């Protein structure tokens, strides 16, 4: 993926904003940033869209700003002139798609069928919008399409909400999800910025799906490793699973042979997408030991955070 698409992927959720009062655009953008979602698709469904985009681009430079519901060349020109990083359309219009691409701007046209997706790929697109997502089969349809379209990424929008977000975000070919639930009209008109921030934070937690996978316990020798693993298995009726560098006692405990990270051991946290977790934990101040990163065609599989936490190292692992 190019740098912009990677940034959108790592943020993971793109709030879709229909704003009637451009003076509210900047405080809204700052509320999104505070909530962990420094991205927005400002739709051209309102007269204030262009001015809102200009204000956000000027005053909140950390935001990745796109224009949505772009149907004409004039709208595309106005959006690009206002400073957007990407353009989104509800459907696949080859003429508008080519026009935006020729301007050197990232385009995410709306698609709903395999035929539209193939046409978009033929134009060199790595990612497309999937709209309206839930009405067109949702995540199950995208997983079915992933067989022939293994390199395509989707941004599902339409019917995505806090209840089904995790289902989408656990699939590696999802670029990001677009949604309106954190930027409802009444919240914007009422200036409820703290509430918007809180909803965004909840969305990020749901998207990452962080959960404890196991606890690693360090030992001083291989005899101790075997004895401790055996004891845990006996006490809690767990399966004894030996490996090269450790012995697992079921799923909850990994008893490490000498040389394990951390003074006392490690904590393994499982997440839906490690790269997204790296981005969001990084915004909170975490740094990562790049020498421990492992990856495959789906992205990062495993990585340790730098440092210790109460004598324990922490690593992330993909679910």
PDB file of N, CA and C in Angstrom, residues 211-217 228-229 232-233 235-241 246-256 265-269 312 315:
ATOM      1  N   UNK A 211      -7.076  -8.315  23.985  1.00  0.00           N
ATOM      2  CA  UNK A 211      -7.400  -9.235  25.070  1.00  0.00           C
ATOM      3  C   UNK A 211      -6.154  -9.996  25.504  1.00  0.00           C
ATOM      4  N   UNK A 212      -6.156 -10.403  26.771  1.00  0.00           N
ATOM      5  CA  UNK A 212      -5.030 -11.162  27.301  1.00  0.00           C
ATOM      6  C   UNK A 212      -5.003 -12.551  26.671  1.00  0.00           C
ATOM      7  N   UNK A 213      -3.863 -12.916  26.076  1.00  0.00           N
ATOM      8  CA  UNK A 213      -3.730 -14.229  25.461  1.00  0.00           C
ATOM      9  C   UNK A 213      -3.076 -15.233  26.421  1.00  0.00           C
ATOM     10  N   UNK A 214      -1.942 -14.851  27.049  1.00  0.00           N
ATOM     11  CA  UNK A 214      -1.326 -15.719  28.035  1.00  0.00           C
ATOM     12  C   UNK A 214      -0.298 -14.942  28.848  1.00  0.00           C
ATOM     13  N   UNK A 215       0.129 -15.555  29.925  1.00  0.00           N
ATOM     14  CA  UNK A 215       1.208 -15.025  30.756  1.00  0.00           C
ATOM     15  C   UNK A 215       2.438 -15.902  30.572  1.00  0.00           C
ATOM     16  N   UNK A 216       3.578 -15.279  30.294  1.00  0.00           N
ATOM     17  CA  UNK A 216       4.842 -16.003  30.207  1.00  0.00           C
ATOM     18  C   UNK A 216       5.581 -15.907  31.530  1.00  0.00           C
ATOM     19  N   UNK A 217       6.116 -17.025  32.009  1.00  0.00           N
ATOM     20  CA  UNK A 217       6.822 -17.063  33.294  1.00  0.00           C
ATOM     21  C   UNK A 217       8.259 -17.515  33.043  1.00  0.00           C
ATOM     22  N   UNK A 228       7.649 -26.635  36.614  1.00  0.00           N
ATOM     23  CA  UNK A 228       6.600 -25.627  36.782  1.00  0.00           C
ATOM     24  C   UNK A 228       5.451 -25.853  35.805  1.00  0.00           C
ATOM     25  N   UNK A 229       5.780 -26.137  34.546  1.00  0.00           N
ATOM     26  CA  UNK A 229       4.727 -26.401  33.557  1.00  0.00           C
ATOM     27  C   UNK A 229       3.898 -27.614  33.976  1.00  0.00           C
ATOM     28  N   UNK A 232       1.539 -26.650  36.891  1.00  0.00           N
ATOM     29  CA  UNK A 232       0.386 -25.870  36.431  1.00  0.00           C
ATOM     30  C   UNK A 232      -0.631 -26.749  35.707  1.00  0.00           C
ATOM     31  N   UNK A 233      -0.124 -27.656  34.880  1.00  0.00           N
ATOM     32  CA  UNK A 233      -1.018 -28.559  34.157  1.00  0.00           C
ATOM     33  C   UNK A 233      -1.806 -29.447  35.123  1.00  0.00           C
ATOM     34  N   UNK A 235      -2.425 -28.851  38.403  1.00  0.00           N
ATOM     35  CA  UNK A 235      -3.324 -28.060  39.256  1.00  0.00           C
ATOM     36  C   UNK A 235      -4.603 -27.662  38.525  1.00  0.00           C
ATOM     37  N   UNK A 236      -4.455 -27.239  37.253  1.00  0.00           N
ATOM     38  CA  UNK A 236      -5.597 -26.663  36.542  1.00  0.00           C
ATOM     39  C   UNK A 236      -6.092 -27.531  35.393  1.00  0.00           C
ATOM     40  N   UNK A 237      -5.618 -28.777  35.359  1.00  0.00           N
ATOM     41  CA  UNK A 237      -6.051 -29.736  34.339  1.00  0.00           C
ATOM     42  C   UNK A 237      -5.843 -29.179  32.933  1.00  0.00           C
ATOM     43  N   UNK A 238      -4.604 -28.772  32.663  1.00  0.00           N
ATOM     44  CA  UNK A 238      -4.245 -28.163  31.389  1.00  0.00           C
ATOM     45  C   UNK A 238      -3.383 -29.109  30.569  1.00  0.00           C
ATOM     46  N   UNK A 239      -3.366 -28.876  29.249  1.00  0.00           N
ATOM     47  CA  UNK A 239      -2.557 -29.702  28.352  1.00  0.00           C
ATOM     48  C   UNK A 239      -1.096 -29.277  28.409  1.00  0.00           C
ATOM     49  N   UNK A 240      -0.197 -30.237  28.507  1.00  0.00           N
ATOM     50  CA  UNK A 240       1.248 -29.993  28.529  1.00  0.00           C
ATOM     51  C   UNK A 240       1.750 -29.972  27.087  1.00  0.00           C
ATOM     52  N   UNK A 241       2.254 -28.789  26.637  1.00  0.00           N
ATOM     53  CA  UNK A 241       2.643 -28.643  25.229  1.00  0.00           C
ATOM     54  C   UNK A 241       4.069 -28.108  25.132  1.00  0.00           C
ATOM     55  N   UNK A 246       9.976 -22.897  25.085  1.00  0.00           N
ATOM     56  CA  UNK A 246       9.055 -22.807  26.218  1.00  0.00           C
ATOM     57  C   UNK A 246       8.181 -24.052  26.269  1.00  0.00           C
ATOM     58  N   UNK A 247       7.427 -24.152  27.359  1.00  0.00           N
ATOM     59  CA  UNK A 247       6.411 -25.186  27.481  1.00  0.00           C
ATOM     60  C   UNK A 247       5.105 -24.493  27.838  1.00  0.00           C
ATOM     61  N   UNK A 248       4.071 -24.732  27.042  1.00  0.00           N
ATOM     62  CA  UNK A 248       2.762 -24.168  27.348  1.00  0.00           C
ATOM     63  C   UNK A 248       2.003 -25.086  28.285  1.00  0.00           C
ATOM     64  N   UNK A 249       1.392 -24.498  29.296  1.00  0.00           N
ATOM     65  CA  UNK A 249       0.440 -25.191  30.152  1.00  0.00           C
ATOM     66  C   UNK A 249      -0.940 -24.726  29.713  1.00  0.00           C
ATOM     67  N   UNK A 250      -1.533 -25.489  28.774  1.00  0.00           N
ATOM     68  CA  UNK A 250      -2.775 -25.048  28.157  1.00  0.00           C
ATOM     69  C   UNK A 250      -2.545 -23.758  27.399  1.00  0.00           C
ATOM     70  N   UNK A 251      -3.549 -22.891  27.392  1.00  0.00           N
ATOM     71  CA  UNK A 251      -3.414 -21.583  26.745  1.00  0.00           C
ATOM     72  C   UNK A 251      -2.983 -20.475  27.707  1.00  0.00           C
ATOM     73  N   UNK A 252      -3.304 -20.570  29.015  1.00  0.00           N
ATOM     74  CA  UNK A 252      -3.043 -19.412  29.874  1.00  0.00           C
ATOM     75  C   UNK A 252      -1.582 -19.167  30.225  1.00  0.00           C
ATOM     76  N   UNK A 253      -0.735 -20.220  30.251  1.00  0.00           N
ATOM     77  CA  UNK A 253       0.622 -20.069  30.760  1.00  0.00           C
ATOM     78  C   UNK A 253       1.648 -20.551  29.741  1.00  0.00           C
ATOM     79  N   UNK A 254       2.690 -19.740  29.548  1.00  0.00           N
ATOM     80  CA  UNK A 254       3.852 -20.147  28.768  1.00  0.00           C
ATOM     81  C   UNK A 254       5.056 -20.101  29.702  1.00  0.00           C
ATOM     82  N   UNK A 255       5.558 -21.263  30.058  1.00  0.00           N
ATOM     83  CA  UNK A 255       6.700 -21.343  30.969  1.00  0.00           C
ATOM     84  C   UNK A 255       7.966 -21.332  30.125  1.00  0.00           C
ATOM     85  N   UNK A 256       8.775 -20.276  30.322  1.00  0.00           N
ATOM     86  CA  UNK A 256       9.911 -20.034  29.449  1.00  0.00           C
ATOM     87  C   UNK A 256      11.171 -20.747  29.916  1.00  0.00           C
ATOM     88  N   UNK A 265       9.023 -12.353  33.258  1.00  0.00           N
ATOM     89  CA  UNK A 265       8.362 -13.034  32.155  1.00  0.00           C
ATOM     90  C   UNK A 265       7.721 -12.030  31.221  1.00  0.00           C
ATOM     91  N   UNK A 266       6.645 -12.437  30.570  1.00  0.00           N
ATOM     92  CA  UNK A 266       6.008 -11.534  29.617  1.00  0.00           C
ATOM     93  C   UNK A 266       4.490 -11.688  29.651  1.00  0.00           C
ATOM     94  N   UNK A 267       3.831 -10.685  29.097  1.00  0.00           N
ATOM     95  CA  UNK A 267       2.380 -10.682  28.938  1.00  0.00           C
ATOM     96  C   UNK A 267       2.090 -10.624  27.450  1.00  0.00           C
ATOM     97  N   UNK A 268       1.285 -11.560  26.953  1.00  0.00           N
ATOM     98  CA  UNK A 268       0.923 -11.591  25.535  1.00  0.00           C
ATOM     99  C   UNK A 268      -0.474 -11.030  25.359  1.00  0.00           C
ATOM    100  N   UNK A 269      -0.596  -9.991  24.531  1.00  0.00           N
ATOM    101  CA  UNK A 269      -1.881  -9.380  24.232  1.00  0.00           C
ATOM    102  C   UNK A 269      -2.246  -9.672  22.784  1.00  0.00           C
ATOM    103  N   UNK A 312       7.621  -7.267  33.750  1.00  0.00           N
ATOM    104  CA  UNK A 312       7.166  -8.097  32.638  1.00  0.00           C
ATOM    105  C   UNK A 312       7.341  -7.356  31.312  1.00  0.00           C
ATOM    106  N   UNK A 315       4.193  -8.302  24.688  1.00  0.00           N
ATOM    107  CA  UNK A 315       4.197  -8.405  23.230  1.00  0.00           C
ATOM    108  C   UNK A 315       2.772  -8.485  22.686  1.00  0.00           C
TER     109      UNK A 315
END
